[in-house]
PDB file of N, CA and C in Angstrom:
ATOM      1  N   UNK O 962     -16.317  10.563  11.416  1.00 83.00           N
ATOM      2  CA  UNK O 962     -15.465   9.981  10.393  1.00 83.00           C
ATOM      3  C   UNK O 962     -14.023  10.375  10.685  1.00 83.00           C
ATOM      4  N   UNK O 963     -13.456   9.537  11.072  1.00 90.00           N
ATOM      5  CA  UNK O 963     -11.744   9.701  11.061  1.00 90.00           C
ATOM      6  C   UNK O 963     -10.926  10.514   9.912  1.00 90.00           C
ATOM      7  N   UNK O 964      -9.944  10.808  10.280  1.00 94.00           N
ATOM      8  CA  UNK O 964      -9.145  11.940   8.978  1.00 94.00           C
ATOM      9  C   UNK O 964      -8.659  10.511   7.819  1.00 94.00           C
ATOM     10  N   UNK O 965      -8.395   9.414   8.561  1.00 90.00           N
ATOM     11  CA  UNK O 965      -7.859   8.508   7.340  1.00 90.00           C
ATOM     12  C   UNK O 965      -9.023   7.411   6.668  1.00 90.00           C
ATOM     13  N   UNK O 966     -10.207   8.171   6.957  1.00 82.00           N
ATOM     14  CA  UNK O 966     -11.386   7.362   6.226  1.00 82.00           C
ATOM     15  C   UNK O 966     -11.866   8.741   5.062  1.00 82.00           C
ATOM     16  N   UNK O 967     -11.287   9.582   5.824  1.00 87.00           N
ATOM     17  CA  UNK O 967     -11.539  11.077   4.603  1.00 87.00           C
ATOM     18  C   UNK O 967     -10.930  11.054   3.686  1.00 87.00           C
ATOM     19  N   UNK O 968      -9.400  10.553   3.851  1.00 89.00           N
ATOM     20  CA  UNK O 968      -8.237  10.172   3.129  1.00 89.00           C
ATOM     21  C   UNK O 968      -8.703   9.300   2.464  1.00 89.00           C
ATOM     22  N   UNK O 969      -9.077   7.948   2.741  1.00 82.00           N
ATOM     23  CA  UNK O 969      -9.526   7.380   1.720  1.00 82.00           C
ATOM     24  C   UNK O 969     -10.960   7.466   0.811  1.00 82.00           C
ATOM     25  N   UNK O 970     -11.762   7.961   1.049  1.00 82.00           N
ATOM     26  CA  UNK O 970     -12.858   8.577   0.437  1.00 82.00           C
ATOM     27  C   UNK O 970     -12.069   9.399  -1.144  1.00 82.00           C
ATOM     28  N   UNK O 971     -11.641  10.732  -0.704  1.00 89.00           N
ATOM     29  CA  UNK O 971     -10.731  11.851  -1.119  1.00 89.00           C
ATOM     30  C   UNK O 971      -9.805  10.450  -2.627  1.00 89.00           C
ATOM     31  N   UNK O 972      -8.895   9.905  -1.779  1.00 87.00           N
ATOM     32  CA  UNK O 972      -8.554   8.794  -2.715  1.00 87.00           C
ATOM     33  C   UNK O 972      -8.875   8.409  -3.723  1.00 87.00           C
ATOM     34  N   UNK O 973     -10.121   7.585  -2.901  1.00 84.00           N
ATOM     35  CA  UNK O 973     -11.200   6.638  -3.713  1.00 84.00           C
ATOM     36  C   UNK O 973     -12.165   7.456  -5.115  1.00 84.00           C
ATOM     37  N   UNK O 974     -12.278   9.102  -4.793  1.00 87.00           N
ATOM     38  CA  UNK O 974     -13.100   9.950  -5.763  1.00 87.00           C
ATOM     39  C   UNK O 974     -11.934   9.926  -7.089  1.00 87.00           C
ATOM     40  N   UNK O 975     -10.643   9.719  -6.365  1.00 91.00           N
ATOM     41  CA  UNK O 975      -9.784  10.505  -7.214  1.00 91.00           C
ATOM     42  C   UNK O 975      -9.643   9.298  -8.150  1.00 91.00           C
ATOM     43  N   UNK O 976      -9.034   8.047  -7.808  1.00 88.00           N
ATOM     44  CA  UNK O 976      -9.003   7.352  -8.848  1.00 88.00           C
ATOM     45  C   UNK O 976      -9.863   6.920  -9.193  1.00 88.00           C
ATOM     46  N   UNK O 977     -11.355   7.146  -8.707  1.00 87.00           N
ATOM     47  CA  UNK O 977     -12.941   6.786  -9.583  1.00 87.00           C
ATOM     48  C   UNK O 977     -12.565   7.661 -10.512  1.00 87.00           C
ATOM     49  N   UNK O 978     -12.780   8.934 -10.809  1.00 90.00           N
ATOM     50  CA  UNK O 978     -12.852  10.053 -11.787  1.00 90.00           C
ATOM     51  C   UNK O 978     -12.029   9.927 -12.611  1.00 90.00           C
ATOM     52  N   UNK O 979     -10.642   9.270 -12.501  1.00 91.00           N
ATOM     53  CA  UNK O 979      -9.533   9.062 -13.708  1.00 91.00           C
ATOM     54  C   UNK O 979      -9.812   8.478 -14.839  1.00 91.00           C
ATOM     55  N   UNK O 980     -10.959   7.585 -15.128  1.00 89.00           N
ATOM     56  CA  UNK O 980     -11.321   6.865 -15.785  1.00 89.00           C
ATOM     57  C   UNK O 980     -12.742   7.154 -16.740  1.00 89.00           C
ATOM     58  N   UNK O 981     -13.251   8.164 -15.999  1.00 92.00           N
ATOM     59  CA  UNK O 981     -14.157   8.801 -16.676  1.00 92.00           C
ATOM     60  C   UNK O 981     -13.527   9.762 -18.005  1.00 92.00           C
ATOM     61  N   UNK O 982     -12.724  10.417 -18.444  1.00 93.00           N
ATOM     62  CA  UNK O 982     -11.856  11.124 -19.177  1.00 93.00           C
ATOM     63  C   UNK O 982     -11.869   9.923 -20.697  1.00 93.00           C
ATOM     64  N   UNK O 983     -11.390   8.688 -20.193  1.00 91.00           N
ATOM     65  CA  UNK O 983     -10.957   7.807 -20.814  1.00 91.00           C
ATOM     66  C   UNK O 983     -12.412   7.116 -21.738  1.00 91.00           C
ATOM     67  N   UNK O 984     -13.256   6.999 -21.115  1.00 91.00           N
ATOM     68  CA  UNK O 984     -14.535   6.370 -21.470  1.00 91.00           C
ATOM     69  C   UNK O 984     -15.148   7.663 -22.039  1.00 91.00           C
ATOM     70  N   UNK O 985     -15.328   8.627 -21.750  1.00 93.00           N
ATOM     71  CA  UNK O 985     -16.102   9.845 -22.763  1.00 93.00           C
ATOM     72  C   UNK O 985     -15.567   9.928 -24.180  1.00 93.00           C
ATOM     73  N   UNK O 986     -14.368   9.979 -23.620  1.00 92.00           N
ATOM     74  CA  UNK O 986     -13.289   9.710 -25.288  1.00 92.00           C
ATOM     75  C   UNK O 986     -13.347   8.867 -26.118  1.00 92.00           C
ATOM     76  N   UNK O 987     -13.392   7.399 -25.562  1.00 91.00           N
ATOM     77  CA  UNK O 987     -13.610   6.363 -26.331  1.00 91.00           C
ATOM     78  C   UNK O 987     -15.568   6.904 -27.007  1.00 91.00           C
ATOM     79  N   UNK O 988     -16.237   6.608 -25.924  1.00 90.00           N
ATOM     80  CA  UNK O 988     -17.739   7.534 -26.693  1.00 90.00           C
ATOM     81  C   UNK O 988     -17.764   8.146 -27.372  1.00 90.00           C
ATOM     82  N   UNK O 989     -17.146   9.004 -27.421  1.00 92.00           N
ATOM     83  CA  UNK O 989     -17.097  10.039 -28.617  1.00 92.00           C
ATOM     84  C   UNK O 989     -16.753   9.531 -29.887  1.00 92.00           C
ATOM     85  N   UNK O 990     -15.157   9.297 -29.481  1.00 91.00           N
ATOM     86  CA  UNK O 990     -14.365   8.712 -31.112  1.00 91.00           C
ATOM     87  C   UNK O 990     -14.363   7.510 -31.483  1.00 91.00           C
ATOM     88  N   UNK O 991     -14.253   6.790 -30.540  1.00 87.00           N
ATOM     89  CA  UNK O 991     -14.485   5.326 -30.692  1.00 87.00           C
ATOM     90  C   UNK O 991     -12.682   4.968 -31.112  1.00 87.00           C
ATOM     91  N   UNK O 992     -11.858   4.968 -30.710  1.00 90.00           N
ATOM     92  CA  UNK O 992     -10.643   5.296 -30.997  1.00 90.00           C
ATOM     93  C   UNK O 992      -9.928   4.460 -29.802  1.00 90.00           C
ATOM     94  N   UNK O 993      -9.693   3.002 -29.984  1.00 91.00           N
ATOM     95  CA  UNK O 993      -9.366   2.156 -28.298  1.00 91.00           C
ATOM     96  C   UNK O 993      -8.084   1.767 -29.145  1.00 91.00           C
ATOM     97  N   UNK O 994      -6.969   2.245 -30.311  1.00 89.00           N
ATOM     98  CA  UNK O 994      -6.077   2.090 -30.293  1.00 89.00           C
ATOM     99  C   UNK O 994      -4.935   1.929 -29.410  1.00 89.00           C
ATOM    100  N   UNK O 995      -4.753   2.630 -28.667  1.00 89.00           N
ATOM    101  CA  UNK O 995      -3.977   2.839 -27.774  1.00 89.00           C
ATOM    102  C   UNK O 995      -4.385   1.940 -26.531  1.00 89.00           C
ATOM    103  N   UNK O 996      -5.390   1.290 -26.328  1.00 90.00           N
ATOM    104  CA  UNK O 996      -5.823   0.951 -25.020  1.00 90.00           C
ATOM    105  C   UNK O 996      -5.467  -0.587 -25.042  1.00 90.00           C
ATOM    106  N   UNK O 997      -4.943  -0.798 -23.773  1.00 92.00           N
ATOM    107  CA  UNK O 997      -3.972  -2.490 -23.757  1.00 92.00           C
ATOM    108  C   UNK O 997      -5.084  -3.289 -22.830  1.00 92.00           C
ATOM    109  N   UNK O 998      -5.710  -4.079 -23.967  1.00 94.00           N
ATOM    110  CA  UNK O 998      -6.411  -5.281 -23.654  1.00 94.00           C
ATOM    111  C   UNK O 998      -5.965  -5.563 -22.775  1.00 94.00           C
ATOM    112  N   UNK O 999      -4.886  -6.466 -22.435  1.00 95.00           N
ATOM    113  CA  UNK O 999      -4.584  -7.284 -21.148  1.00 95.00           C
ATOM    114  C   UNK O 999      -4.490  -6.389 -20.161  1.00 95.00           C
ATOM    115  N   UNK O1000      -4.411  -5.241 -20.488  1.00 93.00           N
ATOM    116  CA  UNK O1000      -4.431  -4.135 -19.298  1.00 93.00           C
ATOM    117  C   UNK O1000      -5.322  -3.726 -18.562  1.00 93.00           C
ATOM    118  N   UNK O1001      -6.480  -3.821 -19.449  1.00 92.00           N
ATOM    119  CA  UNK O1001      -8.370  -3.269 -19.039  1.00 92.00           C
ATOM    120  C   UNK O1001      -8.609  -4.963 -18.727  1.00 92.00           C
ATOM    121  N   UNK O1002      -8.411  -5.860 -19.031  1.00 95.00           N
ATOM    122  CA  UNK O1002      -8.935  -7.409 -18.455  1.00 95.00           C
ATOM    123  C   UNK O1002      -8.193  -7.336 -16.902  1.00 95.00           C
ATOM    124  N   UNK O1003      -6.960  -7.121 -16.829  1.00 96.00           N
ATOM    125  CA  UNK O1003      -6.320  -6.614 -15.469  1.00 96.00           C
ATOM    126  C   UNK O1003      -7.064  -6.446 -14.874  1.00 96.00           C
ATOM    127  N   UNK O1004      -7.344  -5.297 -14.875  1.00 95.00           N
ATOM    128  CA  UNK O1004      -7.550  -3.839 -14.153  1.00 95.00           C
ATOM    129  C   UNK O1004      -9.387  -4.197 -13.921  1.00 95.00           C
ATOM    130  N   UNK O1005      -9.814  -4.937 -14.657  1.00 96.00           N
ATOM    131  CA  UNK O1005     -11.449  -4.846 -14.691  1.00 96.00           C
ATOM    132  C   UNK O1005     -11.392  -6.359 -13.371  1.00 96.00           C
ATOM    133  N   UNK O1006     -10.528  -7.129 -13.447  1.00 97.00           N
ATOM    134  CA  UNK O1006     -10.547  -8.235 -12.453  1.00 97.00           C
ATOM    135  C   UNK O1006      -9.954  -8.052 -11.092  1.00 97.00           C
ATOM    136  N   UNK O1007      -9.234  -6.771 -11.566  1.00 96.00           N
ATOM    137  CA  UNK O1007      -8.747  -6.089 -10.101  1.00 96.00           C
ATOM    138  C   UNK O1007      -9.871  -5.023  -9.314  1.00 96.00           C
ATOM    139  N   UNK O1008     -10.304  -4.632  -9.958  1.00 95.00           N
ATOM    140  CA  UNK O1008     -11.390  -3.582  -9.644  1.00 95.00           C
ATOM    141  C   UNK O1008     -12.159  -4.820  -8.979  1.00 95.00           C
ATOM    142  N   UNK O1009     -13.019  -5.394  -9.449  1.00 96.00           N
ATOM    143  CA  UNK O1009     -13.760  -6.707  -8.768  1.00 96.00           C
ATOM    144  C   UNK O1009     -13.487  -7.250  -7.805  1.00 96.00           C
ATOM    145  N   UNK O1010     -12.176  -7.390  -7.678  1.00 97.00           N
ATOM    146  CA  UNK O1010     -11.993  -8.468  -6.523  1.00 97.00           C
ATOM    147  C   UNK O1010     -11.911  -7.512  -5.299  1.00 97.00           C
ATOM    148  N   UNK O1011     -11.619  -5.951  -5.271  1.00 96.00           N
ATOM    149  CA  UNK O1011     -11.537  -4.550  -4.846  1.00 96.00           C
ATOM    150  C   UNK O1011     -12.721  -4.275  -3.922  1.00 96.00           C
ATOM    151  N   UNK O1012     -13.600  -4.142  -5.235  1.00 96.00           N
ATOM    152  CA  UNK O1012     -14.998  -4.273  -4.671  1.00 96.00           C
ATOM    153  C   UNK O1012     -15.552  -5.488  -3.878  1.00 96.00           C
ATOM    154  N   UNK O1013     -15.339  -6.912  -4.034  1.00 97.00           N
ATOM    155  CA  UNK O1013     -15.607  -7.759  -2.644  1.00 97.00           C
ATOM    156  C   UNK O1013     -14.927  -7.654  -1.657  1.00 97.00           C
ATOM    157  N   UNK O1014     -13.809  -7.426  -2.078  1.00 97.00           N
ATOM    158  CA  UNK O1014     -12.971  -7.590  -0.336  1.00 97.00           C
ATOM    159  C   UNK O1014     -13.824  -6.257   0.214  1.00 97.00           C
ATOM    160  N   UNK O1015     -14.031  -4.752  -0.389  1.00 95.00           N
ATOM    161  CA  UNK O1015     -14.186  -4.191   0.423  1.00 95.00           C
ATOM    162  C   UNK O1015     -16.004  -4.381   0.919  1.00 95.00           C
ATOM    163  N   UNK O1016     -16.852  -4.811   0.140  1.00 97.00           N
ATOM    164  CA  UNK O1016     -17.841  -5.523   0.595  1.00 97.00           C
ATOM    165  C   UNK O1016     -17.714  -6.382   1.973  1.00 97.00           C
ATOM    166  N   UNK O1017     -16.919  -7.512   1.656  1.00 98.00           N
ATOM    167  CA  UNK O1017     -16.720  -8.816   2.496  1.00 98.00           C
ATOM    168  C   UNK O1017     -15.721  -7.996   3.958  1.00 98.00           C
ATOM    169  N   UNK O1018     -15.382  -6.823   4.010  1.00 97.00           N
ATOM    170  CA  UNK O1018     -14.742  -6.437   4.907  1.00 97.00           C
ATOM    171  C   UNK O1018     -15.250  -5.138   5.255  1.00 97.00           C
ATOM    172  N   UNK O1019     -16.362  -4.519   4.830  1.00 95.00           N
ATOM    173  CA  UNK O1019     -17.390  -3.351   5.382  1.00 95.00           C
ATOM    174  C   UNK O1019     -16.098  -1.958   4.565  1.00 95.00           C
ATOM    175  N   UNK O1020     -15.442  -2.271   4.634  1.00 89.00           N
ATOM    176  CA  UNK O1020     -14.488  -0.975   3.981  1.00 89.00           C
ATOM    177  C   UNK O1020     -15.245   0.005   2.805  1.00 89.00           C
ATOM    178  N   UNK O1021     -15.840   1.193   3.240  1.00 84.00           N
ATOM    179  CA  UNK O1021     -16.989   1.956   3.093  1.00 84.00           C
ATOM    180  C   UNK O1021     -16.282   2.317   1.404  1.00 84.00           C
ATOM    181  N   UNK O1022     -14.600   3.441   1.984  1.00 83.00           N
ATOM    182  CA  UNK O1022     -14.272   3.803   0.614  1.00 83.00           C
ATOM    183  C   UNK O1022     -13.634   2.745  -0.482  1.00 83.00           C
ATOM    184  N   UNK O1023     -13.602   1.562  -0.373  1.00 88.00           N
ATOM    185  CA  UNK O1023     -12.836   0.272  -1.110  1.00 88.00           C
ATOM    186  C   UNK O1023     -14.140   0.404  -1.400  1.00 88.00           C
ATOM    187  N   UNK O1024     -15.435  -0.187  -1.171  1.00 91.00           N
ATOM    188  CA  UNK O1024     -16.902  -0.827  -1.946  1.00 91.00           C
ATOM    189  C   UNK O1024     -17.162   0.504  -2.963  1.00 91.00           C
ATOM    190  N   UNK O1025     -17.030   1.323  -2.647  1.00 89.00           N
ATOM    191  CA  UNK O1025     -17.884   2.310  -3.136  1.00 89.00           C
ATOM    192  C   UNK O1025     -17.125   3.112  -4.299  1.00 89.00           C
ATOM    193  N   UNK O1026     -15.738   3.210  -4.269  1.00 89.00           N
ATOM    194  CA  UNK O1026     -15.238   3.593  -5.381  1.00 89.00           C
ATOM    195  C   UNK O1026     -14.667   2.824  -6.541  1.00 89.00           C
ATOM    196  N   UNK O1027     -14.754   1.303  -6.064  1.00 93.00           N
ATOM    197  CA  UNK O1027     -14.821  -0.070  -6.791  1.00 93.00           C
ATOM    198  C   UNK O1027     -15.947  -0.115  -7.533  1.00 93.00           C
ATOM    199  N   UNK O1028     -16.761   0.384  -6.704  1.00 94.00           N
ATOM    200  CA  UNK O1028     -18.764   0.094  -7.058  1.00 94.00           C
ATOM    201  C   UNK O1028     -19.042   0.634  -8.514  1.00 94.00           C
ATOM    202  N   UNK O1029     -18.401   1.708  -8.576  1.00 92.00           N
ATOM    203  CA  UNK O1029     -18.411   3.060  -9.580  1.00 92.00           C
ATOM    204  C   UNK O1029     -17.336   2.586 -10.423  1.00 92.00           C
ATOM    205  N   UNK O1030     -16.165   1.955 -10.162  1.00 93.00           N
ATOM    206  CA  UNK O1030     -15.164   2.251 -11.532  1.00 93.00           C
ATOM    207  C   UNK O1030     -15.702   0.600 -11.959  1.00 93.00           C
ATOM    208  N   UNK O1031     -16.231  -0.167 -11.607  1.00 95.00           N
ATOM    209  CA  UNK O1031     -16.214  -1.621 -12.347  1.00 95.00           C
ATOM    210  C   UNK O1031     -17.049  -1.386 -13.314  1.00 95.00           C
ATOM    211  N   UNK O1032     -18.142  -0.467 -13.573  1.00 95.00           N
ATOM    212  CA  UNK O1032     -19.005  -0.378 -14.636  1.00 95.00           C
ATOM    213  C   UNK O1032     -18.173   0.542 -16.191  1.00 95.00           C
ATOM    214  N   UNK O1033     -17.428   1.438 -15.528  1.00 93.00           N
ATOM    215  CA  UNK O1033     -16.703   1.987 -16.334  1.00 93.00           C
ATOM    216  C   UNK O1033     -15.488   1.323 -16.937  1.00 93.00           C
ATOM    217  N   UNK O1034     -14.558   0.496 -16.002  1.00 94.00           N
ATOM    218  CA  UNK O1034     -13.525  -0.175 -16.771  1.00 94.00           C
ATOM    219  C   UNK O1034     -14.169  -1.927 -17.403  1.00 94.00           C
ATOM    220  N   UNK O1035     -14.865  -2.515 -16.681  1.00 96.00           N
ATOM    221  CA  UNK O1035     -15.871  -3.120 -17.385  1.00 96.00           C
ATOM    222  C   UNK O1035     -16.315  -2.569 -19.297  1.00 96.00           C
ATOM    223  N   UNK O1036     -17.132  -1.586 -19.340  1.00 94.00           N
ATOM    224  CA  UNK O1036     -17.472  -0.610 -20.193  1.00 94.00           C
ATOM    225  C   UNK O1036     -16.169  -0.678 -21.657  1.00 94.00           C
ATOM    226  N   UNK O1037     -15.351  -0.317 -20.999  1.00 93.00           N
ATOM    227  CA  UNK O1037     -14.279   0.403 -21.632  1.00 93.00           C
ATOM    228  C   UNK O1037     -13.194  -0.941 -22.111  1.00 93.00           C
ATOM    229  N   UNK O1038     -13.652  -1.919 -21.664  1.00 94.00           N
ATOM    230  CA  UNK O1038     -12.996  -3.743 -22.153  1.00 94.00           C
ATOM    231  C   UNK O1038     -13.666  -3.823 -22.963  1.00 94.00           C
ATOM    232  N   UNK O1039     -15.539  -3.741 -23.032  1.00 94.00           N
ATOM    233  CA  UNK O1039     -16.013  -4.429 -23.525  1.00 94.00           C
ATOM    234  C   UNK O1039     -16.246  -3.800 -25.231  1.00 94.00           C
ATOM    235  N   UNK O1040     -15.819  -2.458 -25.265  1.00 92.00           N
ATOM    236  CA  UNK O1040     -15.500  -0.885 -26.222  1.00 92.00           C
ATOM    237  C   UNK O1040     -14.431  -1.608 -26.637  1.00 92.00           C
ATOM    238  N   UNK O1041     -13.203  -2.229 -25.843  1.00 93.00           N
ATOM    239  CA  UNK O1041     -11.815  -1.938 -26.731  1.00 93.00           C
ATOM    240  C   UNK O1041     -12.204  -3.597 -27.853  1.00 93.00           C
ATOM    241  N   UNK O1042     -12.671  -4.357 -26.703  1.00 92.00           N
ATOM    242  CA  UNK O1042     -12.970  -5.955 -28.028  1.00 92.00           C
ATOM    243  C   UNK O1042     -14.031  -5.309 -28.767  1.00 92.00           C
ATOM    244  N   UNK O1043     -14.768  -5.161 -28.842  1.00 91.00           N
ATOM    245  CA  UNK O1043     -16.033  -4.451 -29.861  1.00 91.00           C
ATOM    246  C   UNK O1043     -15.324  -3.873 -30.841  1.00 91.00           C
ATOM    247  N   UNK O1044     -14.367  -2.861 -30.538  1.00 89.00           N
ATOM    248  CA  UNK O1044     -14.308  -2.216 -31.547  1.00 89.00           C
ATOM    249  C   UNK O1044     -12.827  -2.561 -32.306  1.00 89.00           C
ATOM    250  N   UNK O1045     -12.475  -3.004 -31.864  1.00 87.00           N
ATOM    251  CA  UNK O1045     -10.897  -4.209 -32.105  1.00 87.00           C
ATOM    252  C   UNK O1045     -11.490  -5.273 -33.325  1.00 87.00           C
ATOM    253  N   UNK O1046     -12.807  -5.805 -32.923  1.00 81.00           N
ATOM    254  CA  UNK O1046     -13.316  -6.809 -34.394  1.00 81.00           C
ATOM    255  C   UNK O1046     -13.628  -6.216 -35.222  1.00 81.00           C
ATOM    256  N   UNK O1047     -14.275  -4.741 -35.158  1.00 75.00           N
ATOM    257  CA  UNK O1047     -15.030  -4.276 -35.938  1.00 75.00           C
ATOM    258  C   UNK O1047     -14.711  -3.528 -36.843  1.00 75.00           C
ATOM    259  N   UNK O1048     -13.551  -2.883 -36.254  1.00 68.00           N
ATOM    260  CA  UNK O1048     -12.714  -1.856 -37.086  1.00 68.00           C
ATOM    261  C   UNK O1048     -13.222  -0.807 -36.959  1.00 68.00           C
ATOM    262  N   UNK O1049     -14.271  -0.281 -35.951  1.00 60.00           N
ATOM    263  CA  UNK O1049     -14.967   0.785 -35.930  1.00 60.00           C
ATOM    264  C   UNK O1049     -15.642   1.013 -34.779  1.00 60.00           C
ATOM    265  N   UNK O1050     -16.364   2.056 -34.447  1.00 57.00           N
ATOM    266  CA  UNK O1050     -17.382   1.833 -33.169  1.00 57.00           C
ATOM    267  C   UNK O1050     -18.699   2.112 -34.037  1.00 57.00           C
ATOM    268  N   UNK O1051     -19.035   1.383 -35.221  1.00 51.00           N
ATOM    269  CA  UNK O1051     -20.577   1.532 -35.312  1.00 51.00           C
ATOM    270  C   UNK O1051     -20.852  -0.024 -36.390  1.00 51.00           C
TER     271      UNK O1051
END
């Protein structure tokens, strides 16, 4: 493994894990005030398209840390409309 496939691995853990913080929190409190819809619809269509290119182009750390954050920022869209109608998380 090359030093700049370590680099991106190393990367790829780092901004997978940023997002975990964010989604335990929302679990817990249920509290998606602060969280910008058009921002998580972004970010959840960017993650996606992330994850095919690096599919459609074998790119080991692009598939794999895409693989992992699309379920979570996915997750965390589907938390902020849920709980945006509801006025609540229950």
């Amino acid at each position: 493994m090359s030093s700049t496939e370590v680099i991106g691995l190393i990367s790829a853990a780092m901004t997978t894990l940023s997002f975990i913080p964010q989604f335990v929190r929302i679990m817990q409190t249920g509290d998606v005030k602060a969280i910008s819809t058009p921002m998580f619809l972004m970010q959840t269509l960017g993650v996606g398209g992330w994850f095919y290119y690096g599919v459609a182009t074998n790119a080991a750390p692009v598939y794999i840390a895409n693989g992992i954050v699309f379920p979570l920022v996915l997750a965390i869209l589907i938390m902020k409309i849920k709980y945006d109608k509801s006025g609540s998380r229950h």
